[in-house]
Amino acid sequence: MTSAREIARVVDEAHRGHWSTVLASTVRLTRDLDLAEDCTQDAFVQALRTWPDGIPANQAGWLTTVARRFALDRLRRETTLRRKLPLLIEDAVSPDDVEQPTDPLRLVFTCCHPALARDSQVALTLRLICGLTTREVAAGLLISEATAAARITRAKKKIAAASIPYRIPADEELPERLDVVLTVVQLVYTAGHVAAGPELTRADLTGRALELAGLLVRLMPNEPEPQALLGLLQMTQARGDARLSEDGELVLLADQDRSRWDVRLLAEGVSRATAALQRGHGRFALQAAVAGLHVTAPSWEQTDWHQVVRMYDAMLVSWPSPIVALNRAAAHSLVPGADLTAVLAELDALGNEPALKSYGYLPAARADVLARLGRREAAVAAYDEAIALTVNGAEQRFLRRRRAALAE
Amino acid sequence: MAQYVFLLFDTEEFYDNVTPEGWQEAMKLHTAFSEAVEAAGASILGGAALEKSSTASTVKQGSGEPLVTDGPFIETKEALGGFYIIDAKDLDQALALAKLCPSNNVEVRPVMDTSDGSAPPA
């Protein structure tokens, strides 16, 4: 007999590692998300009861078999009812065929279908792929539990009613659809990275995003963009500890103690990003390239800002977003000898973008350039605007310090 | 297979200025669309072009007497100009076909099952 505590740890680990595999394989049998979720949950409960007598060698296989057996029992009992319910559509495969390594990938593409609202895609991915409870999803996304539950329910209903397929998209659809999946994973990471929620939930979300990016790399080893995303997230994660000072204040990349970076994770991220860049210049490859330029520079000042601006220029071609334009302008301001008046004009032009109307980073960037131009009053006003738009406590305190330094 | 209605929303300026040749061109586009649907293994179960929204009448049934007014129920820049009922494999196929549909805005809505013994919408 293994101790209850040890079993709880093993099952918890299995939950993190195998939830999506077990669920996805059960979904393929039931073609019903709710039923599959219930049965997967029951399989983990069963593991807590049974594993004290011996932990199976192949945990994922054991859990999948149990979840599918539960599902078959329930389906048999409810056949007449089930015939009338809308079911997930999938391409013909035999239900006896348990070994389908691409199942989790199908589930990811279903959760991130472009016909679902972005908010729902993120909530559904956290719930179904990461196995978070509705309460954890709510905490991670800083929304109420009722809102999280409503988003998940609405998305599941749409999947069934509109016949959103449980399938990996065809090659010609893949670039567009993969982009949505990668964006959702990045949003999951960002939700953990800059949220104002409790510390533990944040770390949990970033961890889940890294796991998910890793899953995509394993399942699509020949696609450069998942590699690039994983590299990007690893580089960001490696700098995590240095983002907060000892008294819990936000430290910008410019002021970070680079000796506190996780060297091993950084190296892994850089090598992934480099490999991805050799095979394509997609959106995530270019973002990873910028991150790589930052972390391989000996210091903030010695960053190759020319090259950073060039990467943003390339990004603007395939991804003409005002956020990218804002980042480009910010990088431009740091090129040695840059014409700051021209940069300010670039930033002012972005003020008309509806997407940036309530985005605190724009006035913050303007404030910095205005301060460097010696226009103190305008800079203070821009900091005030940025502070009003910022919800994250650490970011707000950071902006206040910058504003206070100007007023001295 | 699942059924979808494609609702085609467009500005009505086209009707004001269209020449006979332009009209024939537009009809050809719809014929080509029908052929593309069949070629994809899906099928068109029905559909129609609608007269301009200025010809619409609305009957409002509230608590009192039914009220007849002129015009469409909702006034928008883009008006409902026609529809198709399509039988497709799944939403991905329906969306791929909607991209081929000669209209600037196509709303794709699944058709609800209201046959005998059907369950209420979840």
Coordinates of C-alpha atoms in Angstrom, one line a residue:
Chain A
M1 CA 0.0 0.0 0.0
T2 CA 1.3 3.4 -0.9
S3 CA 0.3 6.2 1.5
A4 CA -2.8 8.3 0.8
R5 CA -0.6 11.4 0.6
E6 CA 1.7 9.9 -2.0
I7 CA -1.3 8.6 -4.0
A8 CA -2.8 12.1 -4.0
R9 CA 0.4 13.5 -5.3
V10 CA 0.7 10.8 -8.1
V11 CA -2.9 11.3 -9.2
D12 CA -2.5 15.1 -9.1
E13 CA 0.5 14.7 -11.4
A14 CA -1.4 12.4 -13.6
H15 CA -4.2 15.0 -13.8
R16 CA -1.8 17.6 -15.0
G17 CA 0.0 15.3 -17.4
H18 CA -2.8 13.2 -18.8
W19 CA -6.1 15.0 -18.4
S20 CA -6.3 16.3 -22.0
T21 CA -5.2 12.9 -23.4
V22 CA -7.8 11.0 -21.4
L23 CA -10.5 13.5 -22.1
A24 CA -9.8 13.8 -25.8
S25 CA -9.8 10.0 -26.3
T26 CA -13.1 9.8 -24.4
V27 CA -14.6 12.6 -26.5
R28 CA -13.9 10.6 -29.6
L29 CA -15.9 7.7 -28.2
T30 CA -18.8 9.7 -26.8
R31 CA -18.8 12.7 -29.3
D32 CA -20.3 14.6 -26.3
L33 CA -18.1 17.0 -24.4
D34 CA -20.1 17.0 -21.1
L35 CA -20.4 13.2 -20.9
A36 CA -16.7 12.8 -21.7
E37 CA -15.7 15.3 -19.0
D38 CA -17.8 13.6 -16.4
C39 CA -16.4 10.2 -17.2
T40 CA -12.8 11.6 -17.2
Q41 CA -13.4 13.1 -13.8
D42 CA -14.8 9.8 -12.6
A43 CA -11.7 8.0 -13.9
F44 CA -9.4 10.2 -11.8
V45 CA -11.7 9.6 -8.7
Q46 CA -11.4 5.9 -9.4
A47 CA -7.6 6.2 -9.5
L48 CA -7.6 7.7 -6.0
R49 CA -9.5 4.7 -4.8
T50 CA -7.7 2.0 -6.7
W51 CA -4.1 3.1 -7.0
P52 CA -3.3 2.6 -3.3
D53 CA -3.2 -1.2 -4.2
G54 CA -0.7 -0.5 -7.0
I55 CA 0.0 2.3 -9.4
P56 CA -0.3 1.2 -13.0
A57 CA 2.8 1.4 -15.2
N58 CA 0.8 3.1 -18.0
Q59 CA -1.2 5.7 -16.1
A60 CA -2.6 7.4 -19.2
G61 CA -3.7 4.1 -20.7
W62 CA -5.3 3.0 -17.4
L63 CA -7.2 6.3 -17.0
T64 CA -8.4 6.2 -20.7
T65 CA -9.6 2.7 -20.4
V66 CA -11.6 3.5 -17.2
A67 CA -13.0 6.7 -18.6
R68 CA -14.1 5.1 -21.8
R69 CA -15.7 2.1 -19.9
F70 CA -17.7 4.6 -17.8
A71 CA -18.7 6.4 -20.9
L72 CA -19.8 3.1 -22.7
D73 CA -21.9 2.1 -19.6
R74 CA -23.6 5.5 -19.6
L75 CA -24.2 5.5 -23.4
R76 CA -25.7 2.0 -23.3
R77 CA -28.1 3.1 -20.6
E78 CA -29.1 6.3 -22.5
T79 CA -29.1 5.1 -26.1
T80 CA -32.6 6.2 -26.9
L81 CA -32.1 9.6 -25.4
R82 CA -28.6 10.1 -27.0
R83 CA -30.0 9.5 -30.5
K84 CA -31.8 12.8 -30.3
L85 CA -28.9 14.9 -29.0
P86 CA -26.6 16.7 -31.3
L87 CA -23.2 15.1 -31.4
L88 CA -19.8 16.1 -32.4
I89 CA -18.9 15.5 -36.0
E90 CA -15.7 13.7 -36.7
D91 CA -14.1 11.9 -39.6
A92 CA -14.7 8.1 -39.7
V93 CA -12.5 6.3 -37.2
S94 CA -13.2 3.1 -35.4
P95 CA -14.3 3.7 -31.8
D96 CA -12.4 0.6 -30.7
D97 CA -9.2 2.1 -31.8
V98 CA -7.9 3.6 -28.5
E99 CA -4.5 4.6 -29.7
Q100 CA -5.0 8.0 -31.3
P101 CA -2.1 10.2 -30.4
T102 CA -3.6 13.1 -32.2
D103 CA -6.8 13.2 -30.0
P104 CA -5.6 16.0 -27.8
L105 CA -4.8 18.0 -30.8
R106 CA -8.3 17.6 -32.2
L107 CA -9.7 18.8 -28.9
V108 CA -7.4 21.8 -28.9
F109 CA -8.6 22.8 -32.5
T110 CA -12.2 22.3 -31.4
C111 CA -11.8 24.5 -28.4
C112 CA -10.1 27.2 -30.4
H113 CA -12.4 27.1 -33.4
P114 CA -12.6 30.6 -35.0
A115 CA -16.4 30.5 -34.8
L116 CA -16.2 30.7 -31.0
A117 CA -15.6 34.0 -29.3
R118 CA -12.0 34.6 -28.2
D119 CA -13.1 34.7 -24.5
S120 CA -14.8 31.4 -24.8
Q121 CA -11.9 29.8 -26.6
V122 CA -9.6 30.7 -23.7
A123 CA -12.0 29.6 -21.0
L124 CA -12.8 26.4 -22.8
T125 CA -9.1 25.6 -23.4
L126 CA -8.4 26.1 -19.7
R127 CA -11.3 23.9 -18.7
L128 CA -11.0 21.1 -21.3
I129 CA -7.4 21.0 -22.2
C130 CA -5.8 22.1 -19.0
G131 CA -8.4 20.4 -16.8
L132 CA -8.9 23.5 -14.5
T133 CA -12.2 23.7 -12.6
T134 CA -14.6 26.5 -13.4
R135 CA -13.6 28.2 -10.2
E136 CA -9.9 28.1 -11.3
V137 CA -10.7 29.3 -14.8
A138 CA -12.6 32.3 -13.2
A139 CA -9.7 33.1 -10.9
G140 CA -7.1 32.8 -13.7
L141 CA -9.0 35.1 -16.1
L142 CA -10.1 37.5 -13.3
I143 CA -13.8 37.0 -14.1
S144 CA -16.6 35.8 -11.8
E145 CA -17.3 32.1 -11.6
A146 CA -20.8 32.7 -13.1
T147 CA -19.2 34.4 -16.1
A148 CA -16.7 31.6 -16.6
A149 CA -19.4 29.0 -16.3
A150 CA -21.6 30.8 -18.8
R151 CA -18.7 31.2 -21.3
I152 CA -17.9 27.5 -21.1
T153 CA -21.5 26.4 -21.4
R154 CA -22.2 28.7 -24.3
A155 CA -19.2 27.5 -26.2
K156 CA -20.1 23.8 -25.6
K157 CA -23.6 24.4 -26.8
K158 CA -22.4 26.1 -29.9
I159 CA -20.0 23.3 -30.7
A160 CA -22.9 20.8 -30.6
A161 CA -25.6 23.0 -32.2
A162 CA -23.4 24.3 -35.1
S163 CA -21.6 21.0 -35.6
I164 CA -18.1 22.4 -35.0
P165 CA -16.0 19.4 -36.0
Y166 CA -13.7 17.4 -33.7
R167 CA -10.9 17.3 -36.2
I168 CA -7.5 18.6 -37.1
P169 CA -8.0 21.1 -39.9
A170 CA -7.0 20.3 -43.5
D171 CA -3.6 21.5 -44.6
E172 CA -5.0 24.5 -46.5
E173 CA -6.9 25.7 -43.3
L174 CA -4.0 24.9 -40.9
P175 CA -2.0 28.1 -41.0
E176 CA -5.0 30.3 -40.1
R177 CA -6.4 27.8 -37.5
L178 CA -3.1 27.1 -35.9
D179 CA -2.6 30.8 -35.5
V180 CA -5.8 31.0 -33.4
V181 CA -4.6 28.0 -31.2
L182 CA -1.2 29.6 -30.6
T183 CA -2.9 32.9 -29.8
V184 CA -5.1 31.3 -27.2
V185 CA -2.1 29.6 -25.6
Q186 CA -0.3 32.9 -25.5
L187 CA -3.3 34.5 -23.9
V188 CA -3.4 31.8 -21.2
Y189 CA 0.2 32.6 -20.5
T190 CA -0.4 36.3 -20.4
A191 CA -3.4 35.8 -18.1
G192 CA -0.9 34.2 -15.7
H193 CA 1.9 36.6 -16.4
V194 CA 0.3 40.1 -15.9
A195 CA -2.9 39.2 -13.9
A196 CA -3.6 40.8 -10.6
G197 CA -4.9 37.6 -9.2
P198 CA -3.5 35.4 -6.4
E199 CA 0.1 34.4 -6.8
L200 CA -0.5 30.6 -7.0
T201 CA -3.2 30.8 -9.7
R202 CA -0.9 33.0 -11.9
A203 CA 2.0 30.5 -11.7
D204 CA -0.5 27.7 -12.4
L205 CA -1.6 29.5 -15.6
T206 CA 1.8 30.2 -17.0
G207 CA 2.7 26.6 -16.2
R208 CA -0.3 25.3 -18.1
A209 CA 0.5 27.5 -21.1
L210 CA 4.0 26.1 -21.2
E211 CA 2.7 22.5 -21.0
L212 CA 0.2 23.3 -23.8
A213 CA 2.9 24.8 -26.0
G214 CA 5.0 21.7 -25.3
L215 CA 2.1 19.5 -26.3
L216 CA 1.6 21.3 -29.6
V217 CA 5.4 20.9 -30.3
R218 CA 5.2 17.2 -29.6
L219 CA 2.1 16.8 -31.7
M220 CA 3.2 18.9 -34.7
P221 CA 7.0 18.6 -34.7
N222 CA 7.3 19.9 -38.3
E223 CA 5.5 23.2 -37.7
P224 CA 7.9 26.0 -36.8
E225 CA 5.3 28.3 -35.2
P226 CA 4.5 26.0 -32.1
Q227 CA 8.3 25.7 -31.6
A228 CA 8.6 29.5 -31.8
L229 CA 5.8 30.0 -29.3
L230 CA 7.3 27.5 -26.8
G231 CA 10.7 29.2 -27.2
L232 CA 9.1 32.6 -26.7
L233 CA 7.3 31.5 -23.5
Q234 CA 10.4 29.8 -22.2
M235 CA 12.4 33.0 -22.6
T236 CA 9.7 35.0 -20.9
Q237 CA 9.5 32.4 -18.1
A238 CA 13.3 32.4 -17.6
R239 CA 13.1 36.1 -16.8
G240 CA 10.2 35.6 -14.4
D241 CA 12.1 35.9 -11.1
A242 CA 13.9 39.1 -12.2
R243 CA 10.6 40.9 -13.0
L244 CA 9.9 41.5 -9.3
S245 CA 12.3 43.2 -6.9
E246 CA 12.8 41.9 -3.4
D247 CA 10.0 44.2 -2.1
G248 CA 7.6 42.9 -4.8
E249 CA 7.9 45.8 -7.2
L250 CA 7.9 45.4 -11.0
V251 CA 11.3 45.7 -12.6
L252 CA 11.3 46.4 -16.3
L253 CA 13.5 44.5 -18.7
A254 CA 15.8 47.5 -18.9
D255 CA 16.6 47.4 -15.1
Q256 CA 16.5 43.7 -14.5
D257 CA 19.4 41.9 -12.8
R258 CA 20.3 39.6 -15.7
S259 CA 22.2 37.2 -13.3
R260 CA 18.8 36.2 -11.9
W261 CA 17.6 34.8 -15.2
D262 CA 17.2 31.0 -15.5
V263 CA 20.1 30.3 -17.8
R264 CA 19.1 26.7 -18.6
L265 CA 15.5 27.6 -19.6
L266 CA 16.8 30.7 -21.5
A267 CA 19.2 28.6 -23.6
E268 CA 16.4 26.1 -24.4
G269 CA 14.1 29.0 -25.4
V270 CA 16.8 30.6 -27.6
S271 CA 17.7 27.4 -29.4
R272 CA 14.0 26.6 -30.1
A273 CA 13.4 30.1 -31.4
T274 CA 16.5 29.9 -33.6
A275 CA 15.4 26.6 -35.0
A276 CA 11.9 28.0 -35.7
L277 CA 13.3 31.1 -37.4
Q278 CA 15.4 29.0 -39.7
R279 CA 12.2 27.4 -41.0
G280 CA 9.9 30.4 -41.3
H281 CA 9.1 34.0 -40.3
G282 CA 5.6 33.6 -38.9
R283 CA 4.1 35.8 -36.2
F284 CA 5.5 33.8 -33.3
A285 CA 8.9 33.2 -34.9
L286 CA 9.3 37.0 -35.2
Q287 CA 8.1 37.6 -31.6
A288 CA 10.6 34.9 -30.4
A289 CA 13.3 36.7 -32.4
V290 CA 12.7 39.9 -30.6
A291 CA 12.7 38.1 -27.2
G292 CA 15.9 36.4 -28.3
L293 CA 17.6 39.7 -29.2
H294 CA 16.7 41.0 -25.7
V295 CA 18.0 38.0 -23.8
T296 CA 21.2 37.5 -25.8
A297 CA 22.3 41.2 -25.5
P298 CA 24.8 41.8 -22.8
S299 CA 22.7 44.7 -21.4
W300 CA 19.6 46.7 -22.2
E301 CA 21.7 49.5 -23.8
Q302 CA 23.6 47.1 -25.9
T303 CA 20.5 45.5 -27.4
D304 CA 20.6 45.5 -31.2
W305 CA 17.7 47.9 -31.5
H306 CA 18.1 48.3 -35.2
Q307 CA 17.5 44.6 -35.6
V308 CA 14.5 44.7 -33.1
V309 CA 12.9 47.4 -35.2
R310 CA 13.5 45.3 -38.3
M311 CA 11.7 42.4 -36.7
Y312 CA 8.7 44.6 -35.8
D313 CA 8.7 45.9 -39.4
A314 CA 8.5 42.3 -40.7
M315 CA 5.7 41.5 -38.1
L316 CA 3.7 44.5 -39.3
V317 CA 3.5 43.0 -42.8
S318 CA 1.9 39.8 -41.7
W319 CA 0.2 41.1 -38.6
P320 CA -0.7 44.8 -39.1
S321 CA -1.8 45.3 -35.5
P322 CA -1.7 48.7 -33.6
I323 CA 0.0 46.8 -30.7
V324 CA 2.8 45.8 -33.0
A325 CA 3.1 49.3 -34.3
L326 CA 3.3 50.6 -30.7
N327 CA 6.1 48.1 -29.9
R328 CA 7.9 49.1 -33.0
A329 CA 7.7 52.8 -32.0
A330 CA 9.0 52.0 -28.5
A331 CA 11.9 50.1 -30.0
H332 CA 12.6 52.8 -32.5
S333 CA 12.9 55.3 -29.7
L334 CA 15.8 53.3 -28.3
V335 CA 17.9 53.1 -31.5
P336 CA 21.0 55.1 -30.7
G337 CA 20.6 58.6 -32.1
A338 CA 16.9 58.1 -33.0
D339 CA 14.8 61.2 -34.0
L340 CA 12.5 61.3 -30.9
T341 CA 10.2 63.9 -32.5
A342 CA 9.5 61.4 -35.3
V343 CA 8.9 58.7 -32.7
L344 CA 6.4 60.9 -30.9
A345 CA 4.6 61.6 -34.1
E346 CA 4.4 57.8 -34.7
L347 CA 2.9 57.3 -31.2
D348 CA 0.5 60.3 -31.6
A349 CA -0.8 58.7 -34.8
L350 CA -1.6 55.6 -32.9
G351 CA -3.8 57.6 -30.5
N352 CA -6.6 57.3 -33.1
E353 CA -6.6 53.5 -33.0
P354 CA -9.8 52.3 -31.3
A355 CA -7.9 49.2 -30.1
L356 CA -5.5 51.3 -28.1
K357 CA -8.0 53.7 -26.6
S358 CA -7.9 52.0 -23.2
Y359 CA -4.4 50.5 -23.5
G360 CA -2.2 51.9 -20.8
Y361 CA 1.1 51.1 -22.6
L362 CA 0.5 53.8 -25.3
P363 CA 0.4 56.8 -22.9
A364 CA 3.2 55.1 -20.9
A365 CA 5.4 55.0 -24.0
R366 CA 4.4 58.6 -24.9
A367 CA 5.3 59.7 -21.4
D368 CA 8.8 58.2 -21.7
V369 CA 9.5 59.9 -25.0
L370 CA 8.1 63.2 -23.9
A371 CA 10.3 63.0 -20.7
R372 CA 13.3 62.4 -22.9
L373 CA 12.4 65.3 -25.1
G374 CA 12.4 67.5 -21.9
R375 CA 8.6 68.2 -22.1
R376 CA 8.0 67.5 -18.5
E377 CA 4.5 68.7 -18.1
A378 CA 3.2 66.8 -21.0
A379 CA 5.0 63.7 -19.8
V380 CA 3.4 64.0 -16.3
A381 CA 0.0 64.2 -18.0
A382 CA 0.7 61.2 -20.1
Y383 CA 1.8 59.2 -17.0
D384 CA -1.5 60.2 -15.3
E385 CA -3.4 58.9 -18.3
A386 CA -1.4 55.6 -18.2
I387 CA -1.9 55.2 -14.5
A388 CA -5.7 55.6 -14.9
L389 CA -5.7 52.8 -17.6
T390 CA -3.6 50.3 -15.7
V391 CA -5.3 47.7 -13.5
N392 CA -2.2 45.7 -12.4
G393 CA -1.0 46.9 -9.0
A394 CA 2.7 46.4 -9.7
E395 CA 2.5 48.1 -13.1
Q396 CA 0.6 51.0 -11.5
R397 CA 3.2 51.5 -8.8
F398 CA 5.9 51.4 -11.4
L399 CA 4.3 54.2 -13.4
R400 CA 3.8 56.3 -10.2
R401 CA 7.5 56.0 -9.4
R402 CA 8.4 57.2 -13.0
R403 CA 5.9 60.1 -12.6
A404 CA 7.3 61.1 -9.2
A405 CA 10.8 61.0 -10.5
L406 CA 9.8 63.6 -13.2
A407 CA 8.1 65.9 -10.8
E408 CA 11.2 66.2 -8.6
Chain B
M1 CA -24.8 16.1 -42.4
A2 CA -26.1 19.2 -40.8
Q3 CA -28.4 22.0 -42.2
Y4 CA -27.4 25.7 -42.2
V5 CA -29.1 28.8 -43.5
F6 CA -26.9 31.3 -45.1
L7 CA -28.3 34.8 -44.6
L8 CA -26.9 37.3 -47.2
F9 CA -26.6 40.8 -45.9
D10 CA -25.6 43.5 -48.4
T11 CA -26.1 47.2 -49.1
E12 CA -28.9 47.8 -51.5
E13 CA -27.1 50.4 -53.6
F14 CA -26.4 47.6 -56.1
Y15 CA -30.1 47.5 -57.1
D16 CA -30.3 51.2 -57.7
N17 CA -27.5 51.3 -60.2
V18 CA -27.3 47.9 -61.7
T19 CA -27.4 47.5 -65.5
P20 CA -28.9 44.5 -67.2
E21 CA -25.4 43.2 -67.9
G22 CA -24.4 43.7 -64.2
W23 CA -27.5 41.8 -63.2
Q24 CA -26.7 38.9 -65.5
E25 CA -23.2 38.9 -64.0
A26 CA -24.6 38.7 -60.5
M27 CA -26.8 35.8 -61.4
K28 CA -23.8 34.0 -62.9
L29 CA -22.0 34.3 -59.6
H30 CA -24.9 32.6 -57.8
T31 CA -24.9 29.8 -60.4
A32 CA -21.2 29.3 -59.9
F33 CA -21.8 29.2 -56.1
S34 CA -24.5 26.5 -56.5
E35 CA -22.0 24.5 -58.6
A36 CA -19.3 24.9 -56.0
V37 CA -21.7 23.6 -53.3
E38 CA -22.5 20.5 -55.2
A39 CA -18.9 19.9 -56.1
A40 CA -18.0 20.0 -52.4
G41 CA -20.4 17.1 -51.8
A42 CA -22.9 19.4 -50.0
S43 CA -26.3 20.4 -51.4
I44 CA -28.6 23.4 -51.6
L45 CA -32.0 22.5 -50.1
G46 CA -33.6 25.9 -50.9
G47 CA -33.1 29.6 -51.1
A48 CA -34.4 32.8 -52.5
A49 CA -33.4 36.4 -53.4
L50 CA -35.6 38.9 -51.5
E51 CA -37.1 42.1 -52.9
K52 CA -35.6 45.3 -51.5
S53 CA -36.1 46.1 -47.8
S54 CA -38.2 49.1 -48.8
T55 CA -40.9 46.6 -49.9
A56 CA -40.9 44.9 -46.5
S57 CA -43.8 45.2 -44.0
T58 CA -43.6 44.2 -40.4
V59 CA -46.3 42.9 -38.2
K60 CA -45.7 43.5 -34.5
Q61 CA -47.6 41.2 -32.1
G62 CA -47.4 42.5 -28.6
S63 CA -49.9 42.5 -25.8
G64 CA -52.5 44.5 -27.7
E65 CA -53.7 44.4 -31.3
P66 CA -51.2 43.3 -34.0
L67 CA -49.6 46.4 -35.5
V68 CA -48.6 46.6 -39.1
T69 CA -45.8 49.0 -40.0
D70 CA -43.7 49.6 -43.1
G71 CA -40.1 48.6 -43.6
P72 CA -38.0 45.7 -42.2
F73 CA -37.9 44.8 -38.5
I74 CA -34.4 46.2 -38.1
E75 CA -33.1 49.1 -40.1
T76 CA -29.4 48.6 -40.9
K77 CA -27.0 49.7 -43.5
E78 CA -26.8 46.2 -44.8
A79 CA -30.2 44.5 -45.4
L80 CA -31.1 40.9 -45.7
G81 CA -31.1 40.4 -49.4
G82 CA -31.5 36.6 -49.8
F83 CA -30.8 33.2 -48.3
Y84 CA -29.8 29.7 -48.9
I85 CA -30.5 26.5 -47.0
I86 CA -27.4 24.3 -47.3
D87 CA -26.9 20.7 -46.2
A88 CA -23.2 20.4 -45.2
K89 CA -20.9 17.9 -43.5
D90 CA -20.1 20.2 -40.6
L91 CA -19.5 23.9 -39.7
D92 CA -16.0 23.9 -41.4
Q93 CA -17.5 22.9 -44.7
A94 CA -20.4 25.3 -44.3
L95 CA -17.9 28.2 -43.6
A96 CA -15.7 27.2 -46.5
L97 CA -18.8 27.4 -48.7
A98 CA -20.0 30.7 -47.2
K99 CA -16.6 32.2 -48.3
L100 CA -17.6 31.3 -51.9
C101 CA -21.0 32.9 -51.6
P102 CA -21.5 36.1 -53.6
S103 CA -22.3 38.4 -50.7
N104 CA -20.2 40.7 -48.5
N105 CA -21.7 39.4 -45.3
V106 CA -23.0 35.9 -44.8
E107 CA -24.4 34.9 -41.5
V108 CA -24.3 31.1 -41.1
R109 CA -26.9 29.7 -38.7
P110 CA -27.5 26.0 -38.0
V111 CA -31.1 24.9 -38.5
M112 CA -32.8 23.6 -35.3
D113 CA -34.2 20.1 -35.2
T114 CA -37.9 20.4 -34.7
S115 CA -38.9 17.0 -35.8
D116 CA -41.2 14.7 -33.7
G117 CA -39.5 13.8 -30.5
S118 CA -36.8 16.5 -30.8
A119 CA -35.4 18.0 -27.6
P120 CA -35.7 21.7 -26.7
P121 CA -32.5 23.7 -27.6
A122 CA -29.9 23.1 -24.9

